[in-house]
mmCIF file of N, CA and C in Angstrom:
data_model
loop_
_atom_site.group_PDB
_atom_site.id
_atom_site.type_symbol
_atom_site.label_atom_id
_atom_site.label_comp_id
_atom_site.label_asym_id
_atom_site.label_seq_id
_atom_site.Cartn_x
_atom_site.Cartn_y
_atom_site.Cartn_z
ATOM 1 N N UNK A 804 -51.875 57.788 -108.184
ATOM 2 C CA UNK A 804 -50.916 58.854 -108.345
ATOM 3 C C UNK A 804 -49.551 58.229 -108.631
ATOM 4 N N UNK A 805 -48.841 58.846 -109.565
ATOM 5 C CA UNK A 805 -47.505 58.364 -109.891
ATOM 6 C C UNK A 805 -46.578 58.565 -108.694
ATOM 7 N N UNK A 806 -45.681 57.617 -108.530
ATOM 8 C CA UNK A 806 -44.756 57.678 -107.397
ATOM 9 C C UNK A 806 -43.852 58.906 -107.478
ATOM 10 N N UNK A 807 -43.473 59.323 -108.665
ATOM 11 C CA UNK A 807 -42.607 60.501 -108.804
ATOM 12 C C UNK A 807 -43.319 61.765 -108.312
ATOM 13 N N UNK A 808 -44.619 61.863 -108.541
ATOM 14 C CA UNK A 808 -45.388 63.008 -108.050
ATOM 15 C C UNK A 808 -45.461 62.975 -106.530
ATOM 16 N N UNK A 809 -45.701 61.789 -105.988
ATOM 17 C CA UNK A 809 -45.770 61.631 -104.531
ATOM 18 C C UNK A 809 -44.438 62.022 -103.887
ATOM 19 N N UNK A 810 -43.337 61.584 -104.470
ATOM 20 C CA UNK A 810 -42.013 61.909 -103.923
ATOM 21 C C UNK A 810 -41.752 63.410 -104.030
ATOM 22 N N UNK A 811 -42.136 64.033 -105.157
ATOM 23 C CA UNK A 811 -41.967 65.473 -105.305
ATOM 24 C C UNK A 811 -42.753 66.213 -104.227
ATOM 25 N N UNK A 812 -43.999 65.805 -103.996
ATOM 26 C CA UNK A 812 -44.825 66.446 -102.964
ATOM 27 C C UNK A 812 -44.212 66.255 -101.583
ATOM 28 N N UNK A 813 -43.678 65.064 -101.334
ATOM 29 C CA UNK A 813 -43.038 64.798 -100.049
ATOM 30 C C UNK A 813 -41.827 65.712 -99.856
ATOM 31 N N UNK A 814 -41.072 65.929 -100.921
ATOM 32 C CA UNK A 814 -39.905 66.811 -100.848
ATOM 33 C C UNK A 814 -40.342 68.249 -100.564
ATOM 34 N N UNK A 815 -41.410 68.706 -101.210
ATOM 35 C CA UNK A 815 -41.916 70.064 -100.973
ATOM 36 C C UNK A 815 -42.314 70.237 -99.511
ATOM 37 N N UNK A 816 -43.112 69.310 -99.002
ATOM 38 C CA UNK A 816 -43.557 69.402 -97.605
ATOM 39 C C UNK A 816 -42.377 69.182 -96.661
ATOM 40 N N UNK A 817 -41.488 68.282 -97.017
ATOM 41 C CA UNK A 817 -40.286 68.067 -96.204
ATOM 42 C C UNK A 817 -39.436 69.322 -96.115
ATOM 43 N N UNK A 818 -39.344 70.060 -97.218
ATOM 44 C CA UNK A 818 -38.604 71.324 -97.207
ATOM 45 C C UNK A 818 -39.276 72.340 -96.288
ATOM 46 N N UNK A 819 -40.612 72.411 -96.373
ATOM 47 C CA UNK A 819 -41.340 73.308 -95.473
ATOM 48 C C UNK A 819 -41.120 72.893 -94.016
ATOM 49 N N UNK A 820 -41.152 71.592 -93.739
ATOM 50 C CA UNK A 820 -40.898 71.108 -92.383
ATOM 51 C C UNK A 820 -39.482 71.453 -91.941
ATOM 52 N N UNK A 821 -38.525 71.325 -92.850
ATOM 53 C CA UNK A 821 -37.139 71.657 -92.513
ATOM 54 C C UNK A 821 -37.017 73.129 -92.134
ATOM 55 N N UNK A 822 -37.729 73.990 -92.859
ATOM 56 C CA UNK A 822 -37.699 75.417 -92.532
ATOM 57 C C UNK A 822 -38.343 75.682 -91.174
ATOM 58 N N UNK A 823 -39.456 75.010 -90.902
ATOM 59 C CA UNK A 823 -40.104 75.142 -89.589
ATOM 60 C C UNK A 823 -39.146 74.689 -88.496
ATOM 61 N N UNK A 824 -38.511 73.529 -88.705
ATOM 62 C CA UNK A 824 -37.598 72.992 -87.697
ATOM 63 C C UNK A 824 -36.385 73.899 -87.506
ATOM 64 N N UNK A 825 -35.847 74.406 -88.616
ATOM 65 C CA UNK A 825 -34.682 75.295 -88.508
ATOM 66 C C UNK A 825 -35.033 76.556 -87.723
ATOM 67 N N UNK A 826 -36.199 77.101 -87.987
ATOM 68 C CA UNK A 826 -36.635 78.295 -87.269
ATOM 69 C C UNK A 826 -36.804 78.012 -85.776
ATOM 70 N N UNK A 827 -37.441 76.897 -85.450
ATOM 71 C CA UNK A 827 -37.653 76.551 -84.041
ATOM 72 C C UNK A 827 -36.315 76.293 -83.345
ATOM 73 N N UNK A 828 -35.437 75.532 -83.995
ATOM 74 C CA UNK A 828 -34.109 75.262 -83.410
ATOM 75 C C UNK A 828 -33.367 76.573 -83.182
ATOM 76 N N UNK A 829 -33.353 77.423 -84.193
ATOM 77 C CA UNK A 829 -32.654 78.698 -84.056
ATOM 78 C C UNK A 829 -33.249 79.539 -82.931
ATOM 79 N N UNK A 830 -34.582 79.651 -82.912
ATOM 80 C CA UNK A 830 -35.227 80.432 -81.855
ATOM 81 C C UNK A 830 -34.885 79.898 -80.474
ATOM 82 N N UNK A 831 -34.928 78.589 -80.328
ATOM 83 C CA UNK A 831 -34.673 78.013 -79.005
ATOM 84 C C UNK A 831 -33.209 78.120 -78.601
ATOM 85 N N UNK A 832 -32.304 77.904 -79.537
ATOM 86 C CA UNK A 832 -30.884 77.900 -79.178
ATOM 87 C C UNK A 832 -30.289 79.307 -79.088
ATOM 88 N N UNK A 833 -30.863 80.243 -79.809
ATOM 89 C CA UNK A 833 -30.289 81.584 -79.827
ATOM 90 C C UNK A 833 -31.123 82.618 -79.073
ATOM 91 N N UNK A 834 -32.428 82.528 -79.178
ATOM 92 C CA UNK A 834 -33.272 83.598 -78.644
ATOM 93 C C UNK A 834 -33.986 83.268 -77.344
ATOM 94 N N UNK A 835 -34.197 82.012 -77.064
ATOM 95 C CA UNK A 835 -34.982 81.642 -75.887
ATOM 96 C C UNK A 835 -34.141 81.041 -74.762
ATOM 97 N N UNK A 836 -32.875 81.313 -74.752
ATOM 98 C CA UNK A 836 -31.973 80.903 -73.665
ATOM 99 C C UNK A 836 -31.821 79.391 -73.516
ATOM 100 N N UNK A 837 -31.923 78.654 -74.605
ATOM 101 C CA UNK A 837 -31.609 77.229 -74.577
ATOM 102 C C UNK A 837 -30.215 77.031 -75.163
ATOM 103 N N UNK A 838 -29.359 78.007 -74.968
ATOM 104 C CA UNK A 838 -28.034 78.025 -75.575
ATOM 105 C C UNK A 838 -27.317 76.691 -75.384
ATOM 106 N N UNK A 839 -26.966 76.086 -76.495
ATOM 107 C CA UNK A 839 -26.210 74.850 -76.452
ATOM 108 C C UNK A 839 -27.035 73.612 -76.188
ATOM 109 N N UNK A 840 -28.292 73.754 -75.834
ATOM 110 C CA UNK A 840 -29.107 72.571 -75.569
ATOM 111 C C UNK A 840 -29.791 72.136 -76.861
ATOM 112 N N UNK A 841 -28.999 71.552 -77.740
ATOM 113 C CA UNK A 841 -29.487 71.165 -79.056
ATOM 114 C C UNK A 841 -30.496 70.030 -78.982
ATOM 115 N N UNK A 842 -30.466 69.216 -77.931
ATOM 116 C CA UNK A 842 -31.391 68.098 -77.817
ATOM 117 C C UNK A 842 -32.826 68.572 -77.554
ATOM 118 N N UNK A 843 -32.991 69.502 -76.632
ATOM 119 C CA UNK A 843 -34.329 70.048 -76.342
ATOM 120 C C UNK A 843 -34.864 70.781 -77.571
ATOM 121 N N UNK A 844 -34.016 71.550 -78.217
ATOM 122 C CA UNK A 844 -34.423 72.268 -79.426
ATOM 123 C C UNK A 844 -34.837 71.294 -80.521
ATOM 124 N N UNK A 845 -34.103 70.213 -80.671
ATOM 125 C CA UNK A 845 -34.407 69.212 -81.686
ATOM 126 C C UNK A 845 -35.749 68.547 -81.439
ATOM 127 N N UNK A 846 -35.993 68.117 -80.232
ATOM 128 C CA UNK A 846 -37.258 67.450 -79.890
ATOM 129 C C UNK A 846 -38.434 68.391 -80.138
ATOM 130 N N UNK A 847 -38.336 69.604 -79.659
ATOM 131 C CA UNK A 847 -39.415 70.584 -79.820
ATOM 132 C C UNK A 847 -39.690 70.870 -81.293
ATOM 133 N N UNK A 848 -38.640 71.053 -82.067
ATOM 134 C CA UNK A 848 -38.800 71.371 -83.490
ATOM 135 C C UNK A 848 -39.500 70.240 -84.243
ATOM 136 N N UNK A 849 -39.123 69.010 -83.979
ATOM 137 C CA UNK A 849 -39.743 67.880 -84.684
ATOM 138 C C UNK A 849 -41.204 67.708 -84.296
ATOM 139 N N UNK A 850 -41.536 67.897 -83.056
ATOM 140 C CA UNK A 850 -42.936 67.752 -82.624
ATOM 141 C C UNK A 850 -43.806 68.825 -83.290
ATOM 142 N N UNK A 851 -43.337 70.050 -83.323
ATOM 143 C CA UNK A 851 -44.102 71.125 -83.962
ATOM 144 C C UNK A 851 -44.282 70.847 -85.452
ATOM 145 N N UNK A 852 -43.229 70.424 -86.112
ATOM 146 C CA UNK A 852 -43.304 70.166 -87.553
ATOM 147 C C UNK A 852 -44.242 68.993 -87.878
ATOM 148 N N UNK A 853 -44.414 68.071 -86.946
ATOM 149 C CA UNK A 853 -45.271 66.917 -87.217
ATOM 150 C C UNK A 853 -46.746 67.271 -87.325
ATOM 151 N N UNK A 854 -47.177 68.267 -86.612
ATOM 152 C CA UNK A 854 -48.563 68.720 -86.753
ATOM 153 C C UNK A 854 -48.805 69.185 -88.192
ATOM 154 N N UNK A 855 -47.892 69.954 -88.700
ATOM 155 C CA UNK A 855 -47.928 70.434 -90.084
ATOM 156 C C UNK A 855 -47.849 69.251 -91.051
ATOM 157 N N UNK A 856 -46.965 68.343 -90.790
ATOM 158 C CA UNK A 856 -46.699 67.216 -91.676
ATOM 159 C C UNK A 856 -47.901 66.281 -91.816
ATOM 160 N N UNK A 857 -48.593 65.996 -90.726
ATOM 161 C CA UNK A 857 -49.714 65.051 -90.773
ATOM 162 C C UNK A 857 -50.807 65.535 -91.723
ATOM 163 N N UNK A 858 -51.165 66.790 -91.620
ATOM 164 C CA UNK A 858 -52.236 67.332 -92.462
ATOM 165 C C UNK A 858 -51.862 67.235 -93.941
ATOM 166 N N UNK A 859 -50.658 67.640 -94.281
ATOM 167 C CA UNK A 859 -50.231 67.582 -95.675
ATOM 168 C C UNK A 859 -50.112 66.144 -96.171
ATOM 169 N N UNK A 860 -49.611 65.240 -95.347
ATOM 170 C CA UNK A 860 -49.507 63.838 -95.754
ATOM 171 C C UNK A 860 -50.891 63.252 -96.026
ATOM 172 N N UNK A 861 -51.807 63.516 -95.135
ATOM 173 C CA UNK A 861 -53.148 62.940 -95.244
ATOM 174 C C UNK A 861 -53.890 63.420 -96.487
ATOM 175 N N UNK A 862 -53.802 64.702 -96.780
ATOM 176 C CA UNK A 862 -54.641 65.262 -97.837
ATOM 177 C C UNK A 862 -53.937 65.560 -99.161
ATOM 178 N N UNK A 863 -52.605 65.577 -99.186
ATOM 179 C CA UNK A 863 -51.932 65.964 -100.419
ATOM 180 C C UNK A 863 -50.901 64.941 -100.890
ATOM 181 N N UNK A 864 -50.106 64.386 -99.982
ATOM 182 C CA UNK A 864 -49.050 63.459 -100.390
ATOM 183 C C UNK A 864 -49.601 62.049 -100.589
ATOM 184 N N UNK A 865 -50.422 61.587 -99.666
ATOM 185 C CA UNK A 865 -50.977 60.237 -99.739
ATOM 186 C C UNK A 865 -52.510 60.271 -99.803
ATOM 187 N N UNK A 866 -53.094 61.060 -100.714
ATOM 188 C CA UNK A 866 -54.562 61.148 -100.741
ATOM 189 C C UNK A 866 -55.181 59.895 -101.353
ATOM 190 N N UNK A 867 -56.294 59.495 -100.813
ATOM 191 C CA UNK A 867 -57.057 58.398 -101.399
ATOM 192 C C UNK A 867 -58.461 58.447 -100.836
ATOM 193 N N UNK A 868 -59.383 58.020 -101.630
ATOM 194 C CA UNK A 868 -60.785 58.020 -101.211
ATOM 195 C C UNK A 868 -61.106 56.819 -100.333
ATOM 196 N N UNK A 869 -60.469 55.716 -100.595
ATOM 197 C CA UNK A 869 -60.810 54.475 -99.888
ATOM 198 C C UNK A 869 -59.725 54.105 -98.878
ATOM 199 N N UNK A 870 -59.801 54.662 -97.741
ATOM 200 C CA UNK A 870 -58.842 54.391 -96.668
ATOM 201 C C UNK A 870 -59.337 53.215 -95.832
ATOM 202 N N UNK A 871 -58.424 52.327 -95.544
ATOM 203 C CA UNK A 871 -58.759 51.202 -94.680
ATOM 204 C C UNK A 871 -58.779 51.619 -93.214
ATOM 205 N N UNK A 872 -58.017 52.614 -92.867
ATOM 206 C CA UNK A 872 -57.864 53.015 -91.476
ATOM 207 C C UNK A 872 -58.686 54.260 -91.152
ATOM 208 N N UNK A 873 -59.271 54.283 -89.975
ATOM 209 C CA UNK A 873 -59.979 55.467 -89.505
ATOM 210 C C UNK A 873 -58.966 56.568 -89.212
ATOM 211 N N UNK A 874 -59.456 57.769 -89.001
ATOM 212 C CA UNK A 874 -58.574 58.900 -88.688
ATOM 213 C C UNK A 874 -57.763 58.621 -87.427
ATOM 214 N N UNK A 875 -58.347 57.952 -86.458
ATOM 215 C CA UNK A 875 -57.637 57.669 -85.203
ATOM 216 C C UNK A 875 -56.541 56.642 -85.414
ATOM 217 N N UNK A 876 -56.797 55.658 -86.264
ATOM 218 C CA UNK A 876 -55.733 54.703 -86.593
ATOM 219 C C UNK A 876 -54.626 55.389 -87.382
ATOM 220 N N UNK A 877 -55.018 56.286 -88.295
ATOM 221 C CA UNK A 877 -54.005 57.021 -89.055
ATOM 222 C C UNK A 877 -53.138 57.859 -88.127
ATOM 223 N N UNK A 878 -53.757 58.509 -87.166
ATOM 224 C CA UNK A 878 -52.987 59.309 -86.206
ATOM 225 C C UNK A 878 -52.048 58.408 -85.407
ATOM 226 N N UNK A 879 -52.549 57.270 -84.954
ATOM 227 C CA UNK A 879 -51.709 56.324 -84.215
ATOM 228 C C UNK A 879 -50.549 55.826 -85.069
ATOM 229 N N UNK A 880 -50.838 55.418 -86.307
ATOM 230 C CA UNK A 880 -49.783 54.929 -87.195
ATOM 231 C C UNK A 880 -48.806 56.050 -87.560
ATOM 232 N N UNK A 881 -49.326 57.270 -87.760
ATOM 233 C CA UNK A 881 -48.474 58.405 -88.081
ATOM 234 C C UNK A 881 -47.525 58.696 -86.922
ATOM 235 N N UNK A 882 -48.052 58.661 -85.714
ATOM 236 C CA UNK A 882 -47.205 58.876 -84.531
ATOM 237 C C UNK A 882 -46.164 57.763 -84.390
ATOM 238 N N UNK A 883 -46.552 56.548 -84.718
ATOM 239 C CA UNK A 883 -45.602 55.425 -84.673
ATOM 240 C C UNK A 883 -44.508 55.608 -85.722
ATOM 241 N N UNK A 884 -44.902 55.995 -86.940
ATOM 242 C CA UNK A 884 -43.914 56.246 -87.999
ATOM 243 C C UNK A 884 -42.984 57.382 -87.581
ATOM 244 N N UNK A 885 -43.571 58.429 -86.989
ATOM 245 C CA UNK A 885 -42.769 59.537 -86.485
ATOM 246 C C UNK A 885 -41.775 59.039 -85.443
ATOM 247 N N UNK A 886 -42.245 58.195 -84.525
ATOM 248 C CA UNK A 886 -41.373 57.683 -83.472
ATOM 249 C C UNK A 886 -40.179 56.915 -84.021
ATOM 250 N N UNK A 887 -40.423 56.074 -84.999
ATOM 251 C CA UNK A 887 -39.334 55.294 -85.606
ATOM 252 C C UNK A 887 -38.370 56.216 -86.346
ATOM 253 N N UNK A 888 -38.917 57.115 -87.171
ATOM 254 C CA UNK A 888 -38.071 58.020 -87.949
ATOM 255 C C UNK A 888 -37.307 58.983 -87.038
ATOM 256 N N UNK A 889 -37.989 59.477 -86.028
ATOM 257 C CA UNK A 889 -37.339 60.413 -85.117
ATOM 258 C C UNK A 889 -36.226 59.733 -84.329
ATOM 259 N N UNK A 890 -36.466 58.524 -83.879
ATOM 260 C CA UNK A 890 -35.441 57.787 -83.135
ATOM 261 C C UNK A 890 -34.197 57.586 -83.993
ATOM 262 N N UNK A 891 -34.381 57.208 -85.251
ATOM 263 C CA UNK A 891 -33.237 57.029 -86.156
ATOM 264 C C UNK A 891 -32.470 58.341 -86.309
ATOM 265 N N UNK A 892 -33.200 59.434 -86.515
ATOM 266 C CA UNK A 892 -32.590 60.745 -86.669
ATOM 267 C C UNK A 892 -31.897 61.182 -85.393
ATOM 268 N N UNK A 893 -32.530 60.962 -84.250
ATOM 269 C CA UNK A 893 -31.992 61.406 -82.961
ATOM 270 C C UNK A 893 -30.683 60.680 -82.637
ATOM 271 N N UNK A 894 -30.654 59.376 -82.863
ATOM 272 C CA UNK A 894 -29.425 58.614 -82.630
ATOM 273 C C UNK A 894 -28.316 59.071 -83.575
ATOM 274 N N UNK A 895 -28.684 59.343 -84.828
ATOM 275 C CA UNK A 895 -27.730 59.870 -85.804
ATOM 276 C C UNK A 895 -27.179 61.221 -85.344
ATOM 277 N N UNK A 896 -28.052 62.084 -84.842
ATOM 278 C CA UNK A 896 -27.662 63.401 -84.338
ATOM 279 C C UNK A 896 -26.663 63.273 -83.190
ATOM 280 N N UNK A 897 -26.974 62.430 -82.233
ATOM 281 C CA UNK A 897 -26.082 62.249 -81.082
ATOM 282 C C UNK A 897 -24.739 61.676 -81.529
ATOM 283 N N UNK A 898 -24.769 60.712 -82.447
ATOM 284 C CA UNK A 898 -23.526 60.136 -82.972
ATOM 285 C C UNK A 898 -22.665 61.225 -83.612
ATOM 286 N N UNK A 899 -23.288 62.067 -84.442
ATOM 287 C CA UNK A 899 -22.515 63.118 -85.109
ATOM 288 C C UNK A 899 -21.950 64.131 -84.122
ATOM 289 N N UNK A 900 -22.782 64.618 -83.206
ATOM 290 C CA UNK A 900 -22.343 65.690 -82.300
ATOM 291 C C UNK A 900 -21.408 65.158 -81.219
ATOM 292 N N UNK A 901 -21.827 64.117 -80.544
ATOM 293 C CA UNK A 901 -21.050 63.609 -79.408
ATOM 294 C C UNK A 901 -19.898 62.700 -79.838
ATOM 295 N N UNK A 902 -20.136 61.876 -80.856
ATOM 296 C CA UNK A 902 -19.117 60.919 -81.266
ATOM 297 C C UNK A 902 -18.120 61.455 -82.273
ATOM 298 N N UNK A 903 -18.603 62.257 -83.218
ATOM 299 C CA UNK A 903 -17.740 62.724 -84.304
ATOM 300 C C UNK A 903 -17.453 64.223 -84.239
ATOM 301 N N UNK A 904 -17.960 64.897 -83.205
ATOM 302 C CA UNK A 904 -17.711 66.316 -82.977
ATOM 303 C C UNK A 904 -18.107 67.203 -84.164
ATOM 304 N N UNK A 905 -19.255 66.860 -84.780
ATOM 305 C CA UNK A 905 -19.792 67.658 -85.884
ATOM 306 C C UNK A 905 -20.563 68.838 -85.285
ATOM 307 N N UNK A 906 -20.539 69.954 -85.953
ATOM 308 C CA UNK A 906 -21.274 71.150 -85.528
ATOM 309 C C UNK A 906 -22.746 70.798 -85.306
ATOM 310 N N UNK A 907 -23.329 71.326 -84.229
ATOM 311 C CA UNK A 907 -24.717 70.990 -83.861
ATOM 312 C C UNK A 907 -25.719 71.374 -84.944
ATOM 313 N N UNK A 908 -25.523 72.505 -85.591
ATOM 314 C CA UNK A 908 -26.446 72.939 -86.641
ATOM 315 C C UNK A 908 -26.320 72.051 -87.880
ATOM 316 N N UNK A 909 -25.098 71.717 -88.268
ATOM 317 C CA UNK A 909 -24.880 70.832 -89.416
ATOM 318 C C UNK A 909 -25.456 69.447 -89.137
ATOM 319 N N UNK A 910 -25.260 68.954 -87.939
ATOM 320 C CA UNK A 910 -25.793 67.639 -87.571
ATOM 321 C C UNK A 910 -27.324 67.629 -87.627
ATOM 322 N N UNK A 911 -27.951 68.713 -87.182
ATOM 323 C CA UNK A 911 -29.419 68.829 -87.261
ATOM 324 C C UNK A 911 -29.857 68.741 -88.724
ATOM 325 N N UNK A 912 -29.155 69.442 -89.594
ATOM 326 C CA UNK A 912 -29.483 69.449 -91.021
ATOM 327 C C UNK A 912 -29.311 68.053 -91.628
ATOM 328 N N UNK A 913 -28.208 67.409 -91.362
ATOM 329 C CA UNK A 913 -27.957 66.078 -91.926
ATOM 330 C C UNK A 913 -28.973 65.053 -91.424
ATOM 331 N N UNK A 914 -29.411 65.226 -90.188
ATOM 332 C CA UNK A 914 -30.413 64.327 -89.627
ATOM 333 C C UNK A 914 -31.741 64.381 -90.357
ATOM 334 N N UNK A 915 -32.028 65.497 -91.008
ATOM 335 C CA UNK A 915 -33.268 65.618 -91.776
ATOM 336 C C UNK A 915 -33.373 64.554 -92.862
ATOM 337 N N UNK A 916 -32.253 64.191 -93.463
ATOM 338 C CA UNK A 916 -32.264 63.208 -94.541
ATOM 339 C C UNK A 916 -32.552 61.800 -94.014
ATOM 340 N N UNK A 917 -31.996 61.485 -92.855
ATOM 341 C CA UNK A 917 -32.292 60.196 -92.218
ATOM 342 C C UNK A 917 -33.776 60.151 -91.864
ATOM 343 N N UNK A 918 -34.243 61.200 -91.219
ATOM 344 C CA UNK A 918 -35.634 61.279 -90.812
ATOM 345 C C UNK A 918 -36.579 61.187 -92.017
ATOM 346 N N UNK A 919 -36.299 61.963 -93.040
ATOM 347 C CA UNK A 919 -37.176 62.009 -94.209
ATOM 348 C C UNK A 919 -37.336 60.672 -94.894
ATOM 349 N N UNK A 920 -36.238 59.962 -95.091
ATOM 350 C CA UNK A 920 -36.305 58.659 -95.755
ATOM 351 C C UNK A 920 -37.103 57.647 -94.962
ATOM 352 N N UNK A 921 -36.833 57.551 -93.683
ATOM 353 C CA UNK A 921 -37.538 56.593 -92.830
ATOM 354 C C UNK A 921 -39.015 56.987 -92.711
ATOM 355 N N UNK A 922 -39.296 58.260 -92.547
ATOM 356 C CA UNK A 922 -40.666 58.731 -92.400
ATOM 357 C C UNK A 922 -41.496 58.467 -93.662
ATOM 358 N N UNK A 923 -40.931 58.739 -94.833
ATOM 359 C CA UNK A 923 -41.653 58.512 -96.084
ATOM 360 C C UNK A 923 -42.042 57.045 -96.225
ATOM 361 N N UNK A 924 -41.087 56.168 -96.026
ATOM 362 C CA UNK A 924 -41.367 54.735 -96.198
ATOM 363 C C UNK A 924 -42.379 54.227 -95.174
ATOM 364 N N UNK A 925 -42.263 54.647 -93.948
ATOM 365 C CA UNK A 925 -43.191 54.181 -92.915
ATOM 366 C C UNK A 925 -44.612 54.676 -93.180
ATOM 367 N N UNK A 926 -44.758 55.920 -93.575
ATOM 368 C CA UNK A 926 -46.093 56.451 -93.860
ATOM 369 C C UNK A 926 -46.692 55.851 -95.123
ATOM 370 N N UNK A 927 -45.859 55.620 -96.112
ATOM 371 C CA UNK A 927 -46.344 55.037 -97.363
ATOM 372 C C UNK A 927 -46.828 53.594 -97.131
ATOM 373 N N UNK A 928 -46.052 52.830 -96.384
ATOM 374 C CA UNK A 928 -46.342 51.398 -96.208
ATOM 375 C C UNK A 928 -47.353 51.114 -95.108
ATOM 376 N N UNK A 929 -47.471 51.992 -94.109
ATOM 377 C CA UNK A 929 -48.319 51.677 -92.962
ATOM 378 C C UNK A 929 -49.463 52.666 -92.780
ATOM 379 N N UNK A 930 -49.160 53.941 -92.624
ATOM 380 C CA UNK A 930 -50.168 54.921 -92.219
ATOM 381 C C UNK A 930 -51.210 55.185 -93.292
ATOM 382 N N UNK A 931 -50.768 55.482 -94.502
ATOM 383 C CA UNK A 931 -51.686 55.921 -95.550
ATOM 384 C C UNK A 931 -51.791 54.912 -96.693
ATOM 385 N N UNK A 932 -51.742 53.645 -96.385
ATOM 386 C CA UNK A 932 -51.820 52.635 -97.450
ATOM 387 C C UNK A 932 -53.224 52.445 -97.942
#
């Protein structure tokens, strides 16, 4: 598969994940009495979106017939890639909100770009190679 097609598919699924995360963050911060607790909302939103993300990555973004890794190794590597990407995004989020006094919603949005870049590279190079 051409890399441009893979990147386009990643952007499509990433956009869907962003919408899922935005909905979860909004629900938790506005409707479920987590007012102002952007950290809990952020963690919950990313975990929920990852279930969606794994399926699409496995079968549409990084499809291949000859996988070196079993499904359990893929899940382990996917969770590891998520952990690295999420940590980068989470630290970026805290820096923006606590250090630079950026709006919590804007910081959540900007963190998506940090997360997306790190997640794509980690999954491409490790999980679904």
